PDB file of C-alpha atoms in Angstrom:
ATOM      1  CA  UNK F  20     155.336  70.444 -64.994  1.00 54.00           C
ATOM      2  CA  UNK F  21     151.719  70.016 -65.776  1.00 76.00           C
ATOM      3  CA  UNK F  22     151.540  65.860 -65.532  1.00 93.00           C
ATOM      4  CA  UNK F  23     150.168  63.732 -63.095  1.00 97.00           C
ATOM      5  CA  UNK F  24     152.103  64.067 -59.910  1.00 97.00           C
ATOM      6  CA  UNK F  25     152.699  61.693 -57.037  1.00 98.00           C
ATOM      7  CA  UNK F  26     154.147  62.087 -53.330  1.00 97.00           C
ATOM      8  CA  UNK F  27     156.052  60.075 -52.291  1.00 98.00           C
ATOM      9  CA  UNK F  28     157.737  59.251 -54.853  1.00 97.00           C
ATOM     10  CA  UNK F  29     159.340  55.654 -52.263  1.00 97.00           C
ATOM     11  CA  UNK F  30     157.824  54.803 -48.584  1.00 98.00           C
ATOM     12  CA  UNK F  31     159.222  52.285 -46.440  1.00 98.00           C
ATOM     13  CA  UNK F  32     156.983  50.999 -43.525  1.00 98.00           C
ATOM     14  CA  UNK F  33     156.776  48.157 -40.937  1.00 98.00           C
ATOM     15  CA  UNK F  34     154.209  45.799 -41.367  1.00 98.00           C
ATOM     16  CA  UNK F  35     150.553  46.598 -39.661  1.00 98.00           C
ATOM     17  CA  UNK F  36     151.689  50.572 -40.091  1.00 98.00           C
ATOM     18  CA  UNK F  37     149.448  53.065 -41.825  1.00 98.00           C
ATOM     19  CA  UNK F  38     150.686  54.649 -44.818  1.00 98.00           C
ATOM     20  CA  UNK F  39     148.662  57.188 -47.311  1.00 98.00           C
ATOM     21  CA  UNK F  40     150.109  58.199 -50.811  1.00 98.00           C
ATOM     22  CA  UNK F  41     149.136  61.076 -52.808  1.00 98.00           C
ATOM     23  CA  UNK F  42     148.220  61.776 -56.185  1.00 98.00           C
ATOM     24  CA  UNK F  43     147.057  65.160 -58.550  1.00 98.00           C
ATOM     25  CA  UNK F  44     146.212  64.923 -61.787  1.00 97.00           C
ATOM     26  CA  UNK F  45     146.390  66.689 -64.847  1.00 95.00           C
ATOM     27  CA  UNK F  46     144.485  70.091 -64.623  1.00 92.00           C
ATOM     28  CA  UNK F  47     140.910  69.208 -65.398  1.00 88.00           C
ATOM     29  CA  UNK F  48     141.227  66.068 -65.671  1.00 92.00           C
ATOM     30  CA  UNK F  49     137.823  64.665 -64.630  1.00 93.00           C
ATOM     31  CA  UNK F  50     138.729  60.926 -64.129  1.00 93.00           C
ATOM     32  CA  UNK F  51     141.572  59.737 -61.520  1.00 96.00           C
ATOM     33  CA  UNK F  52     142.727  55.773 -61.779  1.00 95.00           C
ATOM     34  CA  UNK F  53     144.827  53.902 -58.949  1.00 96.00           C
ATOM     35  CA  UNK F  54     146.938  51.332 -59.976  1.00 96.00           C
ATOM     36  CA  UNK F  55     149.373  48.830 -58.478  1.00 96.00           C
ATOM     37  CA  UNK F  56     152.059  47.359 -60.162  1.00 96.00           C
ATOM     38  CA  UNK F  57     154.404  44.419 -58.669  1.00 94.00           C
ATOM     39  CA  UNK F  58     157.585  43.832 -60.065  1.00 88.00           C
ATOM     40  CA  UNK F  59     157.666  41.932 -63.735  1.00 86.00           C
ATOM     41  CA  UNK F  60     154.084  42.502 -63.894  1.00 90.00           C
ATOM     42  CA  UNK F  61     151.702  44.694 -66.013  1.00 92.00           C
ATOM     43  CA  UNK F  62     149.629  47.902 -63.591  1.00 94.00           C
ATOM     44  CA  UNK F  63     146.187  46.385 -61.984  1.00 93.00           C
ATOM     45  CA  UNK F  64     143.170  48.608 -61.773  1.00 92.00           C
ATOM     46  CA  UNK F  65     142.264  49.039 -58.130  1.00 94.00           C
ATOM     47  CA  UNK F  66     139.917  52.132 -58.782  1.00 94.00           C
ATOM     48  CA  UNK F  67     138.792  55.020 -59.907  1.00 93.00           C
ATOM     49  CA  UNK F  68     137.101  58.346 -59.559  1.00 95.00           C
ATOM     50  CA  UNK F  69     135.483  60.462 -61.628  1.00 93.00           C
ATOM     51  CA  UNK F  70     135.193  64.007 -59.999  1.00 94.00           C
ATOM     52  CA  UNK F  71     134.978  63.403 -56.662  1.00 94.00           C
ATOM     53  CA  UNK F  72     132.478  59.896 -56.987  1.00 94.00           C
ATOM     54  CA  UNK F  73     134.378  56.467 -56.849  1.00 93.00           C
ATOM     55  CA  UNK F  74     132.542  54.506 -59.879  1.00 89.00           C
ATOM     56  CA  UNK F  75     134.705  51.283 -59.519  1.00 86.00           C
ATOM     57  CA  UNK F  76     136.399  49.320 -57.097  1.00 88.00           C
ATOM     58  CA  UNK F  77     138.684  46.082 -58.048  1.00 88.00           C
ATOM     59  CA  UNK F  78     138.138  43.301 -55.737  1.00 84.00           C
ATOM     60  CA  UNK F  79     141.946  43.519 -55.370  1.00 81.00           C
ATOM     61  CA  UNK F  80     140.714  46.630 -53.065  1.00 86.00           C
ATOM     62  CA  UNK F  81     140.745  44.893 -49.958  1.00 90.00           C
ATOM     63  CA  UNK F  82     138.676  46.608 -46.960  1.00 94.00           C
ATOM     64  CA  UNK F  83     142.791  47.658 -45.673  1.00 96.00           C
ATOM     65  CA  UNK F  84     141.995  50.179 -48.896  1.00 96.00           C
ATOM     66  CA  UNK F  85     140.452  53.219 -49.078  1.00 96.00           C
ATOM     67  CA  UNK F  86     140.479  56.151 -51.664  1.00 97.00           C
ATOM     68  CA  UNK F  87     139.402  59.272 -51.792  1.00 96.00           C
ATOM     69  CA  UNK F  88     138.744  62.293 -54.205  1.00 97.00           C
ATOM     70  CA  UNK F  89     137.129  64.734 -51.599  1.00 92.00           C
ATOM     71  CA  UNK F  90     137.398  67.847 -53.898  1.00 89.00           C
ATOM     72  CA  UNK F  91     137.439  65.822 -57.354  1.00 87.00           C
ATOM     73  CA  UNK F  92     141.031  67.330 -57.728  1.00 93.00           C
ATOM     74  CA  UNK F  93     143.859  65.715 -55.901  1.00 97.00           C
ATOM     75  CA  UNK F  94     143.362  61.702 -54.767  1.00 98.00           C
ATOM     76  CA  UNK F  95     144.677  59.501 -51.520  1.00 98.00           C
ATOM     77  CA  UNK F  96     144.912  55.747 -51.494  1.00 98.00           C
ATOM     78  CA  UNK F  97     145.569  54.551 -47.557  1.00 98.00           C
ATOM     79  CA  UNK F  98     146.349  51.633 -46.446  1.00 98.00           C
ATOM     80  CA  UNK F  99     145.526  50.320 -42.911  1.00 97.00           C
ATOM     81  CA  UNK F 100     147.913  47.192 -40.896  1.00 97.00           C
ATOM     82  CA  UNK F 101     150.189  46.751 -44.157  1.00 98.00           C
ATOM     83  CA  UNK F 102     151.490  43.464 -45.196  1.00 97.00           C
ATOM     84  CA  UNK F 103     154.467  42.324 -46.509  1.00 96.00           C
ATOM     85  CA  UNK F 104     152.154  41.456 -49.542  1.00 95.00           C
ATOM     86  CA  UNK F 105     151.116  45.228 -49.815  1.00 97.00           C
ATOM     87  CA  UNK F 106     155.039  46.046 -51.178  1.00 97.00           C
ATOM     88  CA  UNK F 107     154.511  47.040 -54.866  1.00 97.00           C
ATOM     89  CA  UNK F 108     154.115  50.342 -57.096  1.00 97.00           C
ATOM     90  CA  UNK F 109     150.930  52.045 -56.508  1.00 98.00           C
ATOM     91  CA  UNK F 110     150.373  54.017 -59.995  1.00 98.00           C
ATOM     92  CA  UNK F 111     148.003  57.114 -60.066  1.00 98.00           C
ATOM     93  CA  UNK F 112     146.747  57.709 -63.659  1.00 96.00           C
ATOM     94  CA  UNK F 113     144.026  60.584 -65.127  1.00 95.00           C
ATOM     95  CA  UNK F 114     142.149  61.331 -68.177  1.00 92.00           C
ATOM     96  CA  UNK F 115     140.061  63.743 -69.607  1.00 90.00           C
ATOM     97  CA  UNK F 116     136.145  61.933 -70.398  1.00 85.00           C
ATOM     98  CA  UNK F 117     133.998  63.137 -72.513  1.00 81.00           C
ATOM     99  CA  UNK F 118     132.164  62.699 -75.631  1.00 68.00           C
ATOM    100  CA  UNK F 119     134.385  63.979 -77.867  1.00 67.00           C
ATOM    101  CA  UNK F 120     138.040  62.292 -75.931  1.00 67.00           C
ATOM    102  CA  UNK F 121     139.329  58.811 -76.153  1.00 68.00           C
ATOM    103  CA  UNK F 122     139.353  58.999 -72.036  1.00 79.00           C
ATOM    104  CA  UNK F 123     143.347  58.485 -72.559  1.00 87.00           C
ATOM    105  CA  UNK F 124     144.937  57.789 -69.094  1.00 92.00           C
ATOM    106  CA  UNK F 125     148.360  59.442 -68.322  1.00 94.00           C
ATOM    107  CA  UNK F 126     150.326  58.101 -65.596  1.00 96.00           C
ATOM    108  CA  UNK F 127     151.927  59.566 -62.796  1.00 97.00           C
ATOM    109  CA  UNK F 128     155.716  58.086 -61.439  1.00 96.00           C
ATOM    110  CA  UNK F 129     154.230  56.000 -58.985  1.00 97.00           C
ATOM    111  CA  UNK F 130     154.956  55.575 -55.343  1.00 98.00           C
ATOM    112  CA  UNK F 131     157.205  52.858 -54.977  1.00 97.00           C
ATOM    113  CA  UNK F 132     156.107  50.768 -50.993  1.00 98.00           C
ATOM    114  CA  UNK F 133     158.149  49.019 -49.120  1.00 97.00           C
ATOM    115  CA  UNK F 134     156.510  47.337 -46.413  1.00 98.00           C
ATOM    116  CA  UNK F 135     159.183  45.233 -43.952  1.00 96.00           C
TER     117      UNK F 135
ATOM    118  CA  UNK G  16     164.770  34.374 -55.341  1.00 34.00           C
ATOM    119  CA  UNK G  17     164.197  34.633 -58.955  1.00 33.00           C
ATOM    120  CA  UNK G  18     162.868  37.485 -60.122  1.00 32.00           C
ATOM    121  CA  UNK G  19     159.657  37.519 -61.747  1.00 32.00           C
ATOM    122  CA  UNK G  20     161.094  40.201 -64.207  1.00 36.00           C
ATOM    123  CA  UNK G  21     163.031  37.535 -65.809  1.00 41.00           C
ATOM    124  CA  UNK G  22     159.564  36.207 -67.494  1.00 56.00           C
ATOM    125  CA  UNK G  23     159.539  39.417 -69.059  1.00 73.00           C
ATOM    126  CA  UNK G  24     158.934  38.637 -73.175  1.00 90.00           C
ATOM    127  CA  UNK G  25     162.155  39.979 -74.660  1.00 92.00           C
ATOM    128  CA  UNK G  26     163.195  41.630 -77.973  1.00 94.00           C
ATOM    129  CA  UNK G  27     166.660  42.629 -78.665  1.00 96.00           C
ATOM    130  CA  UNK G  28     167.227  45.171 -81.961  1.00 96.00           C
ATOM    131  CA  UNK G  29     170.175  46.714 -84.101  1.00 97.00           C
ATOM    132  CA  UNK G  30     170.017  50.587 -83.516  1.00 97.00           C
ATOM    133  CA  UNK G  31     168.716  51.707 -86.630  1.00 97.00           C
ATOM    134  CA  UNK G  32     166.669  48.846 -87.098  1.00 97.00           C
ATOM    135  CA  UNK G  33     162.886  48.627 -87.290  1.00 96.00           C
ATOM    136  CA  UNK G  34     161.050  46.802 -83.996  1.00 96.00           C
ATOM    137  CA  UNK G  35     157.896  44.726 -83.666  1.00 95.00           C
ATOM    138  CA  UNK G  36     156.428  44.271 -80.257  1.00 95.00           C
ATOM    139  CA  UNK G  37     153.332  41.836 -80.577  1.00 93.00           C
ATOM    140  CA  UNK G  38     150.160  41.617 -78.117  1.00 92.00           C
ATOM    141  CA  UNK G  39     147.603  39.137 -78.039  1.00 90.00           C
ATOM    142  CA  UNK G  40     144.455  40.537 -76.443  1.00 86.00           C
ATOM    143  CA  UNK G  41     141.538  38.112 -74.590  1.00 79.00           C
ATOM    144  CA  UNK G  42     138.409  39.783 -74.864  1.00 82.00           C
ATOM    145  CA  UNK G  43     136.746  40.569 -79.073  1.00 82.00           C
ATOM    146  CA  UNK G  44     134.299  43.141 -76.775  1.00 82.00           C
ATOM    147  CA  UNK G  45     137.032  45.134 -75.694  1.00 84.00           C
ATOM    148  CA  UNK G  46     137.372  48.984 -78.403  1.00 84.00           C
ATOM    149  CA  UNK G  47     139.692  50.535 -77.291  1.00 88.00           C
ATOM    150  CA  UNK G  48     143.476  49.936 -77.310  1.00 91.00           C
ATOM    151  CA  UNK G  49     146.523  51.438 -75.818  1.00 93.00           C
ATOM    152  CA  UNK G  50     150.331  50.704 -76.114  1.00 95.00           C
ATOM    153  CA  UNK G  51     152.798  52.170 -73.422  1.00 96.00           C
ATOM    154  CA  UNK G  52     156.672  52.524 -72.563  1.00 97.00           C
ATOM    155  CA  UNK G  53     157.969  52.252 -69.193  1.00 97.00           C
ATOM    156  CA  UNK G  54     161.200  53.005 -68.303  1.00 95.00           C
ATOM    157  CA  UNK G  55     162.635  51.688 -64.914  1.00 91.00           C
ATOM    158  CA  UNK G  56     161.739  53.426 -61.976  1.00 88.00           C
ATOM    159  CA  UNK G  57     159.152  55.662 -63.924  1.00 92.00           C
ATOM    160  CA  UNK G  58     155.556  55.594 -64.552  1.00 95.00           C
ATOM    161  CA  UNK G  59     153.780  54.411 -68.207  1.00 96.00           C
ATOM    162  CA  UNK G  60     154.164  56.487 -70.512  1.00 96.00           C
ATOM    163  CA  UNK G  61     151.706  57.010 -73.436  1.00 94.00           C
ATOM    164  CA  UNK G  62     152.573  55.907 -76.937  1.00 96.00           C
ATOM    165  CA  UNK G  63     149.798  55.531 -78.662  1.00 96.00           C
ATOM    166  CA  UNK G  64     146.418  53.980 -79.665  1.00 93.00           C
ATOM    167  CA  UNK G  65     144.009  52.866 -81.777  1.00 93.00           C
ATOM    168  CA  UNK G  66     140.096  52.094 -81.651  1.00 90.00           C
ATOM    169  CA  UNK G  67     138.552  48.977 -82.658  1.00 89.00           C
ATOM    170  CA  UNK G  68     137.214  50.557 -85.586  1.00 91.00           C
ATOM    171  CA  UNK G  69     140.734  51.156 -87.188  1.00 94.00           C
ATOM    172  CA  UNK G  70     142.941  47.967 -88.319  1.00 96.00           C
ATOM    173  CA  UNK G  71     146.421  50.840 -88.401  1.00 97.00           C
ATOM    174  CA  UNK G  72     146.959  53.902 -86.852  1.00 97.00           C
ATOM    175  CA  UNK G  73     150.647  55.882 -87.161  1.00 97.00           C
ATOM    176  CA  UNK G  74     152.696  58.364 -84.884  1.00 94.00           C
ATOM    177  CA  UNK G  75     156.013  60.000 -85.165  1.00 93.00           C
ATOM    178  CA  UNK G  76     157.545  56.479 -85.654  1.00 96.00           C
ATOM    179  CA  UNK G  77     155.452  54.278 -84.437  1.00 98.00           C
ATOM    180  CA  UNK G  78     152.617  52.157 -85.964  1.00 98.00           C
ATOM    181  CA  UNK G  79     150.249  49.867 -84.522  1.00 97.00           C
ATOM    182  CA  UNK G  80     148.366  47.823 -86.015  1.00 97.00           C
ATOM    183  CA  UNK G  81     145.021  46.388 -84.900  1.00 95.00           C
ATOM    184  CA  UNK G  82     143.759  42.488 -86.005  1.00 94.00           C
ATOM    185  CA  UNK G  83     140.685  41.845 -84.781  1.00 91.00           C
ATOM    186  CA  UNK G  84     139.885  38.457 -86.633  1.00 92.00           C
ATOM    187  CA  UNK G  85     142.378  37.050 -84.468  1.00 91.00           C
ATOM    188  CA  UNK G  86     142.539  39.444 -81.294  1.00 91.00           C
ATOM    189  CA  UNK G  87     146.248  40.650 -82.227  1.00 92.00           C
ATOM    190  CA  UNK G  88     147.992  43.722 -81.104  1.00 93.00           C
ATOM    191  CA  UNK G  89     151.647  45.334 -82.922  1.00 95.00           C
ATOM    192  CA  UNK G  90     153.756  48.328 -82.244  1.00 96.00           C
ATOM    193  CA  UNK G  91     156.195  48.827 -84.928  1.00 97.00           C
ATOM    194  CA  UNK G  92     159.128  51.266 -84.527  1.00 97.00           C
ATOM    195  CA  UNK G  93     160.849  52.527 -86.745  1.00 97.00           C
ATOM    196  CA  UNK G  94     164.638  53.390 -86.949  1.00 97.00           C
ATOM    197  CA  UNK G  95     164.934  51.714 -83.215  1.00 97.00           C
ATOM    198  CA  UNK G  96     166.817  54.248 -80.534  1.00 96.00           C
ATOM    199  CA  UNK G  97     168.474  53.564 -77.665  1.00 96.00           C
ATOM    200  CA  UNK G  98     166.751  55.593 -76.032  1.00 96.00           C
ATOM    201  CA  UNK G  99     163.270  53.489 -76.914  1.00 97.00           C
ATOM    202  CA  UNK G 100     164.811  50.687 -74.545  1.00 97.00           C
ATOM    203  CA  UNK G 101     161.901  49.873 -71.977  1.00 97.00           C
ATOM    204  CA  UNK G 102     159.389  47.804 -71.023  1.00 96.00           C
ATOM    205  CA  UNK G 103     156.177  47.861 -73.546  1.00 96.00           C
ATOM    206  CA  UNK G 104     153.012  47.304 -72.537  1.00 95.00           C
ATOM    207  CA  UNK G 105     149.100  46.428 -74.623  1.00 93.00           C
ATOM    208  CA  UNK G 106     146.354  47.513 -72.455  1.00 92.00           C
ATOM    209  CA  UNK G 107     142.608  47.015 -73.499  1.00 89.00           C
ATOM    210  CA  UNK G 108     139.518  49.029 -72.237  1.00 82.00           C
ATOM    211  CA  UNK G 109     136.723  47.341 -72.711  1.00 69.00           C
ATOM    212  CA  UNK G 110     133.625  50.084 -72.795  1.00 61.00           C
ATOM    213  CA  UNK G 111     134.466  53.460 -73.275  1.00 52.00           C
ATOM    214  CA  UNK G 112     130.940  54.472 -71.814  1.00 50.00           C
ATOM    215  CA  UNK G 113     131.276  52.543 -68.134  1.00 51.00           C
ATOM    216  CA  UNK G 114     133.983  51.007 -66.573  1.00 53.00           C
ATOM    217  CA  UNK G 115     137.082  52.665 -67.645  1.00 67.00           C
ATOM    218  CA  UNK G 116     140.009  50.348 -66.109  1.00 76.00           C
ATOM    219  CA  UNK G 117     142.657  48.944 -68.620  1.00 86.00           C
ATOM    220  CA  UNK G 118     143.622  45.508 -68.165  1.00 87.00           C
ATOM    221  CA  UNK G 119     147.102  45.360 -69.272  1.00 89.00           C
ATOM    222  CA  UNK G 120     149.567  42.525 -70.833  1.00 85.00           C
ATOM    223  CA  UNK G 121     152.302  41.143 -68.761  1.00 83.00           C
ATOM    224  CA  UNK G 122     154.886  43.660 -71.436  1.00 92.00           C
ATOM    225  CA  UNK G 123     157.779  42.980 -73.187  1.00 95.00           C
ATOM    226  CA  UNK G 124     161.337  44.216 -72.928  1.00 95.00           C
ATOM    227  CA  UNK G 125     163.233  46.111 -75.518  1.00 96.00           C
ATOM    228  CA  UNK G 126     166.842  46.144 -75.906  1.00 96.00           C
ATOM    229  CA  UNK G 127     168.398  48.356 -78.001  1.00 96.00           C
ATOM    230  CA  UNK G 128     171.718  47.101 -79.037  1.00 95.00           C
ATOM    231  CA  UNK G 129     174.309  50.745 -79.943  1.00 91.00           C
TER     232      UNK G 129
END
């Protein structure tokens, strides 16, 4: 399978726990997006990488948030004291940017959080 | 409680029939545009898309249609399959040069009817 991959796939945590989800892109894929997605709702942008430099954070990134992209390959999002409010699916998306591409994002199956 | 889910825009269609999922978008700066299907428990999954530069743009049977006069979005598909049941989503990028996020429309669900 050569598509964006996420682990774990669901996570269930008590509140004020740290969790840390996993995402690797599409070989070569230069750009990495984190999403979150809450139930009946449309994905947010929360940020993104390209190689291994963060370019954007959302201001729905609170300071609980952190990303990484140490090796511009393979991403983390952790999150520090989770809240009840945190419970939603985290979506990891890449794309290939260039001059030529369209920068097309293809999305991973999301790690689905459950915080109690 | 009651599900936000229920809010969900909804089209139901005839198997065989042709769908139109519509998308109003907010922002006449934004180029490039994106449709996606997302089946339950899964991630988006591409469809197709279409630059500001183009008003129509086809795929293996789907269209979509760009009007930019009055900020308007369609996916037409054609010969409707049950398997194309799913939440549809319009998602806007508004420079292709910086900032790269997609800001995405609240989707609409597709029933196909056997």
């Amino acid at each position: 399978d050569t598509g964006v991959s996420q682990d774990p796939r669901h996570k269930i945590t008590k509140r004020g726990q740290n969790v840390t989800f996993r995402c690797d892109p599409i070989s070569e894929h230069n750009r990495l997006y984190w999403y979150r997605q809450t139930l009946g709702q449309g994905p947010e942008f929360l940020t993104y990488f390209q190689n291994e430099a963060q370019l954007e954070k959302s201001r729905l990134l609170s300071d609980r948030f952190s990303a990484e992209r140490p090796k511009g390959s393979f991403s983390t999002l952790e999150i520090q004291r989770t809240e009840q409010g945190d419970s939603a699916m985290y979506l990891c998306a890449s794309s290939l940017w260039g001059r030529t591409s369209t920068d097309t994002q293809y999305f991973g199956p999301g790690t689905r959080l459950t915080v109690l | 409680g009651e599900s936000v889910g229920l809010h969900l825009p909804t089209l139901s269609v005839q198997e065989g029939d042709n769908s139109i999922i519509n998308c109003a978008y907010s922002n006449s700066a934004s180029d490039y545009f994106i449709w996606y299907k997302q089946e339950s428990g899964k991630g988006p999954q591409f469809i197709i898309d279409i630059r500001s530069n183009m008003d129509k743009r086809q795929g293996q049977r789907v269209t979509v249609l760009l009007n930019k006069t009055v900020k308007h979005l369609s996916l037409q598909i054609a010969a409707t399959q049950p398997g194309d049941s799913a939440v549809y989503f319009c998602a806007e990028n508004l420079d292709q040069t910086g900032a790269n996020n997609l800001f995405f429309g609240t989707g609409t669900r597709l029933t196909v009817i056997p």
